[in-house]
Amino acid sequence: MKKREGKRKSPFTSYNDGRIYGFFVMLSFDALALIYCIYLCKKRDLPLNSLLGLFSIRHGSPYIWAFTVIGLYYLITWIIYKIRCHIIIKNGELHSSAELIDFDYVSKLGTRSRYYSYKVKLPDGRIIKTEKYMFNNYYELVSKKCTVYEYKGRYYCTKFR
């Protein structure tokens, strides 16, 4: 049986790539709140235009507004991150044979939110730290190689192998 060729999804999910999931979670909370409000309007025989009052800034539900604002924050920061990555890849210098040499724990709230950062040795001998990643896949790599793009002191690591 032949292995299927094609683009494989990297097990290295950066913290910033994960922000799009936060956007969809907040969007789903907003959708559930909207469905619940429609249900209440139908149950109480209220016209659906009274539903609009629940979404107004002055009389609206703080939960709906909080989910919307947080979701938009996640979406905007994810878009900015993707634009920056695109600029680094498009204009940056390519280091195709960079080597992962170690990893560090990066945590914000103790052991509850633990992220990982990798130390990468570039071909010219410099050692850089990558951005935060959600999982530690360091021991699963066979060759400990990756591709690094460098542009104006910023780095973007990809194609871990």
PDB file of C-alpha atoms in Angstrom:
ATOM      1  CA  MET A   1       0.000   0.000   0.000  1.00  0.00           C
ATOM      2  CA  LYS A   2       1.416   3.342  -1.081  1.00  0.00           C
ATOM      3  CA  LYS A   3       1.765   6.239   1.311  1.00  0.00           C
ATOM      4  CA  ARG A   4      -0.236   9.235   0.276  1.00  0.00           C
ATOM      5  CA  GLU A   5       1.950  12.173  -0.657  1.00  0.00           C
ATOM      6  CA  GLY A   6       0.887  15.675   0.039  1.00  0.00           C
ATOM      7  CA  LYS A   7       1.071  18.404   2.578  1.00  0.00           C
ATOM      8  CA  ARG A   8       1.180  17.049   6.106  1.00  0.00           C
ATOM      9  CA  LYS A   9       0.006  19.116   9.026  1.00  0.00           C
ATOM     10  CA  SER A  10       2.903  19.871  11.326  1.00  0.00           C
ATOM     11  CA  PRO A  11       2.490  18.721  14.926  1.00  0.00           C
ATOM     12  CA  PHE A  12       4.181  21.993  15.938  1.00  0.00           C
ATOM     13  CA  THR A  13       1.336  24.367  16.697  1.00  0.00           C
ATOM     14  CA  SER A  14       2.549  27.721  17.873  1.00  0.00           C
ATOM     15  CA  TYR A  15       0.757  29.667  20.565  1.00  0.00           C
ATOM     16  CA  ASN A  16      -0.120  32.374  18.044  1.00  0.00           C
ATOM     17  CA  ASP A  17      -1.483  29.842  15.535  1.00  0.00           C
ATOM     18  CA  GLY A  18      -3.791  28.589  18.273  1.00  0.00           C
ATOM     19  CA  ARG A  19      -5.490  31.975  18.575  1.00  0.00           C
ATOM     20  CA  ILE A  20      -7.764  31.138  15.645  1.00  0.00           C
ATOM     21  CA  TYR A  21      -9.233  28.319  17.739  1.00  0.00           C
ATOM     22  CA  GLY A  22     -10.007  30.840  20.475  1.00  0.00           C
ATOM     23  CA  PHE A  23     -11.852  32.953  17.913  1.00  0.00           C
ATOM     24  CA  PHE A  24     -14.033  30.011  16.879  1.00  0.00           C
ATOM     25  CA  VAL A  25     -14.743  29.095  20.505  1.00  0.00           C
ATOM     26  CA  MET A  26     -15.910  32.637  21.252  1.00  0.00           C
ATOM     27  CA  LEU A  27     -17.939  32.659  18.025  1.00  0.00           C
ATOM     28  CA  SER A  28     -19.639  29.441  19.075  1.00  0.00           C
ATOM     29  CA  PHE A  29     -20.494  30.955  22.487  1.00  0.00           C
ATOM     30  CA  ASP A  30     -22.058  33.910  20.688  1.00  0.00           C
ATOM     31  CA  ALA A  31     -24.038  31.535  18.450  1.00  0.00           C
ATOM     32  CA  LEU A  32     -25.279  29.567  21.458  1.00  0.00           C
ATOM     33  CA  ALA A  33     -26.337  32.795  23.182  1.00  0.00           C
ATOM     34  CA  LEU A  34     -28.200  33.898  20.059  1.00  0.00           C
ATOM     35  CA  ILE A  35     -29.981  30.546  19.775  1.00  0.00           C
ATOM     36  CA  TYR A  36     -30.942  30.716  23.437  1.00  0.00           C
ATOM     37  CA  CYS A  37     -32.298  34.261  23.010  1.00  0.00           C
ATOM     38  CA  ILE A  38     -34.395  33.174  20.014  1.00  0.00           C
ATOM     39  CA  TYR A  39     -35.693  30.253  22.057  1.00  0.00           C
ATOM     40  CA  LEU A  40     -36.709  32.583  24.897  1.00  0.00           C
ATOM     41  CA  CYS A  41     -38.462  34.946  22.479  1.00  0.00           C
ATOM     42  CA  LYS A  42     -40.458  32.067  20.998  1.00  0.00           C
ATOM     43  CA  LYS A  43     -41.243  30.588  24.419  1.00  0.00           C
ATOM     44  CA  ARG A  44     -42.548  33.887  25.799  1.00  0.00           C
ATOM     45  CA  ASP A  45     -44.375  34.841  22.573  1.00  0.00           C
ATOM     46  CA  LEU A  46     -42.276  37.958  22.111  1.00  0.00           C
ATOM     47  CA  PRO A  47     -41.619  39.402  18.658  1.00  0.00           C
ATOM     48  CA  LEU A  48     -38.142  38.731  17.341  1.00  0.00           C
ATOM     49  CA  ASN A  49     -37.413  42.464  17.106  1.00  0.00           C
ATOM     50  CA  SER A  50     -37.299  42.506  20.925  1.00  0.00           C
ATOM     51  CA  LEU A  51     -34.278  40.233  20.494  1.00  0.00           C
ATOM     52  CA  LEU A  52     -32.335  43.178  19.099  1.00  0.00           C
ATOM     53  CA  GLY A  53     -32.485  44.860  22.493  1.00  0.00           C
ATOM     54  CA  LEU A  54     -30.399  42.028  23.936  1.00  0.00           C
ATOM     55  CA  PHE A  55     -27.609  42.900  21.537  1.00  0.00           C
ATOM     56  CA  SER A  56     -27.632  46.661  22.026  1.00  0.00           C
ATOM     57  CA  ILE A  57     -24.690  48.247  23.787  1.00  0.00           C
ATOM     58  CA  ARG A  58     -26.788  49.994  26.394  1.00  0.00           C
ATOM     59  CA  HIS A  59     -29.149  47.156  27.415  1.00  0.00           C
ATOM     60  CA  GLY A  60     -27.343  44.180  25.980  1.00  0.00           C
ATOM     61  CA  SER A  61     -25.998  41.129  27.684  1.00  0.00           C
ATOM     62  CA  PRO A  62     -22.450  41.645  28.986  1.00  0.00           C
ATOM     63  CA  TYR A  63     -21.651  38.004  28.215  1.00  0.00           C
ATOM     64  CA  ILE A  64     -22.469  38.387  24.541  1.00  0.00           C
ATOM     65  CA  TRP A  65     -20.376  41.537  24.308  1.00  0.00           C
ATOM     66  CA  ALA A  66     -17.491  39.951  26.217  1.00  0.00           C
ATOM     67  CA  PHE A  67     -17.463  36.886  23.955  1.00  0.00           C
ATOM     68  CA  THR A  68     -17.590  39.112  20.892  1.00  0.00           C
ATOM     69  CA  VAL A  69     -14.780  41.418  22.025  1.00  0.00           C
ATOM     70  CA  ILE A  70     -12.528  38.541  23.107  1.00  0.00           C
ATOM     71  CA  GLY A  71     -13.236  36.681  19.853  1.00  0.00           C
ATOM     72  CA  LEU A  72     -12.397  39.751  17.788  1.00  0.00           C
ATOM     73  CA  TYR A  73      -9.192  40.232  19.795  1.00  0.00           C
ATOM     74  CA  TYR A  74      -8.148  36.650  19.003  1.00  0.00           C
ATOM     75  CA  LEU A  75      -8.990  37.085  15.320  1.00  0.00           C
ATOM     76  CA  ILE A  76      -7.139  40.401  14.955  1.00  0.00           C
ATOM     77  CA  THR A  77      -4.007  39.174  16.743  1.00  0.00           C
ATOM     78  CA  TRP A  78      -4.018  35.983  14.648  1.00  0.00           C
ATOM     79  CA  ILE A  79      -4.302  38.002  11.404  1.00  0.00           C
ATOM     80  CA  ILE A  80      -1.442  40.292  12.489  1.00  0.00           C
ATOM     81  CA  TYR A  81       0.685  37.235  13.322  1.00  0.00           C
ATOM     82  CA  LYS A  82      -0.007  35.647   9.922  1.00  0.00           C
ATOM     83  CA  ILE A  83       0.851  38.893   8.103  1.00  0.00           C
ATOM     84  CA  ARG A  84       4.139  39.167  10.021  1.00  0.00           C
ATOM     85  CA  CYS A  85       4.990  35.538   9.216  1.00  0.00           C
ATOM     86  CA  HIS A  86       4.232  36.138   5.544  1.00  0.00           C
ATOM     87  CA  ILE A  87       6.502  39.202   5.498  1.00  0.00           C
ATOM     88  CA  ILE A  88       9.317  37.286   7.202  1.00  0.00           C
ATOM     89  CA  ILE A  89       9.013  34.375   4.752  1.00  0.00           C
ATOM     90  CA  LYS A  90       8.711  36.613   1.692  1.00  0.00           C
ATOM     91  CA  ASN A  91      11.533  39.049   2.481  1.00  0.00           C
ATOM     92  CA  GLY A  92      13.687  37.103   4.907  1.00  0.00           C
ATOM     93  CA  GLU A  93      16.908  35.173   4.578  1.00  0.00           C
ATOM     94  CA  LEU A  94      16.473  31.404   4.453  1.00  0.00           C
ATOM     95  CA  HIS A  95      18.464  29.117   6.765  1.00  0.00           C
ATOM     96  CA  SER A  96      17.418  25.654   5.573  1.00  0.00           C
ATOM     97  CA  SER A  97      19.715  23.545   7.723  1.00  0.00           C
ATOM     98  CA  ALA A  98      19.154  24.973  11.184  1.00  0.00           C
ATOM     99  CA  GLU A  99      19.385  22.476  14.016  1.00  0.00           C
ATOM    100  CA  LEU A 100      17.260  22.170  17.144  1.00  0.00           C
ATOM    101  CA  ILE A 101      19.547  21.708  20.126  1.00  0.00           C
ATOM    102  CA  ASP A 102      17.253  21.943  23.162  1.00  0.00           C
ATOM    103  CA  PHE A 103      13.910  23.161  24.481  1.00  0.00           C
ATOM    104  CA  ASP A 104      12.750  25.306  27.389  1.00  0.00           C
ATOM    105  CA  TYR A 105       9.539  25.483  29.354  1.00  0.00           C
ATOM    106  CA  VAL A 106       7.757  28.794  29.073  1.00  0.00           C
ATOM    107  CA  SER A 107       4.793  29.113  31.386  1.00  0.00           C
ATOM    108  CA  LYS A 108       2.519  31.981  32.280  1.00  0.00           C
ATOM    109  CA  LEU A 109       0.409  30.571  35.091  1.00  0.00           C
ATOM    110  CA  GLY A 110       2.509  27.858  36.673  1.00  0.00           C
ATOM    111  CA  THR A 111       1.962  24.336  35.413  1.00  0.00           C
ATOM    112  CA  ARG A 112      -1.571  25.006  34.159  1.00  0.00           C
ATOM    113  CA  SER A 113      -0.479  26.727  30.974  1.00  0.00           C
ATOM    114  CA  ARG A 114       2.859  25.358  29.894  1.00  0.00           C
ATOM    115  CA  TYR A 115       4.352  26.265  26.561  1.00  0.00           C
ATOM    116  CA  TYR A 116       7.611  25.262  24.957  1.00  0.00           C
ATOM    117  CA  SER A 117      10.305  27.234  23.198  1.00  0.00           C
ATOM    118  CA  TYR A 118      13.091  25.608  21.206  1.00  0.00           C
ATOM    119  CA  LYS A 119      16.718  26.614  20.959  1.00  0.00           C
ATOM    120  CA  VAL A 120      17.845  26.586  17.339  1.00  0.00           C
ATOM    121  CA  LYS A 121      21.425  26.753  16.109  1.00  0.00           C
ATOM    122  CA  LEU A 122      21.717  28.561  12.786  1.00  0.00           C
ATOM    123  CA  PRO A 123      24.351  27.525  10.215  1.00  0.00           C
ATOM    124  CA  ASP A 124      26.517  30.535  11.121  1.00  0.00           C
ATOM    125  CA  GLY A 125      26.687  29.401  14.775  1.00  0.00           C
ATOM    126  CA  ARG A 126      24.157  31.793  16.319  1.00  0.00           C
ATOM    127  CA  ILE A 127      21.640  30.326  18.739  1.00  0.00           C
ATOM    128  CA  ILE A 128      18.111  31.702  18.720  1.00  0.00           C
ATOM    129  CA  LYS A 129      14.925  30.877  20.598  1.00  0.00           C
ATOM    130  CA  THR A 130      11.729  30.128  18.743  1.00  0.00           C
ATOM    131  CA  GLU A 131       8.305  31.439  19.539  1.00  0.00           C
ATOM    132  CA  LYS A 132       6.093  29.584  22.027  1.00  0.00           C
ATOM    133  CA  TYR A 133       4.651  26.246  20.965  1.00  0.00           C
ATOM    134  CA  MET A 134       1.734  24.461  22.566  1.00  0.00           C
ATOM    135  CA  PHE A 135       3.224  20.966  22.613  1.00  0.00           C
ATOM    136  CA  ASN A 136       6.686  19.528  23.080  1.00  0.00           C
ATOM    137  CA  ASN A 137       7.488  17.372  20.059  1.00  0.00           C
ATOM    138  CA  TYR A 138      11.246  17.613  20.457  1.00  0.00           C
ATOM    139  CA  TYR A 139      11.786  13.898  21.090  1.00  0.00           C
ATOM    140  CA  GLU A 140       9.580  12.851  18.175  1.00  0.00           C
ATOM    141  CA  LEU A 141      11.809  14.512  15.578  1.00  0.00           C
ATOM    142  CA  VAL A 142      14.169  12.252  13.681  1.00  0.00           C
ATOM    143  CA  SER A 143      16.831  14.649  12.410  1.00  0.00           C
ATOM    144  CA  LYS A 144      16.237  17.687  14.692  1.00  0.00           C
ATOM    145  CA  LYS A 145      16.398  20.007  11.668  1.00  0.00           C
ATOM    146  CA  CYS A 146      14.175  22.913  10.750  1.00  0.00           C
ATOM    147  CA  THR A 147      13.968  25.805   8.342  1.00  0.00           C
ATOM    148  CA  VAL A 148      14.408  29.315   9.733  1.00  0.00           C
ATOM    149  CA  TYR A 149      13.554  32.587   8.030  1.00  0.00           C
ATOM    150  CA  GLU A 150      15.280  35.715   9.342  1.00  0.00           C
ATOM    151  CA  TYR A 151      14.177  39.259   8.602  1.00  0.00           C
ATOM    152  CA  LYS A 152      15.204  42.387  10.536  1.00  0.00           C
ATOM    153  CA  GLY A 153      16.005  40.516  13.733  1.00  0.00           C
ATOM    154  CA  ARG A 154      12.794  38.462  13.669  1.00  0.00           C
ATOM    155  CA  TYR A 155      12.743  34.732  13.124  1.00  0.00           C
ATOM    156  CA  TYR A 156      10.139  32.285  11.899  1.00  0.00           C
ATOM    157  CA  CYS A 157      10.809  28.552  12.209  1.00  0.00           C
ATOM    158  CA  THR A 158       9.016  26.010  10.071  1.00  0.00           C
ATOM    159  CA  LYS A 159       9.386  22.566   8.475  1.00  0.00           C
ATOM    160  CA  PHE A 160      10.523  20.695  11.556  1.00  0.00           C
ATOM    161  CA  ARG A 161      11.886  17.236  10.649  1.00  0.00           C
TER     162      ARG A 161
END
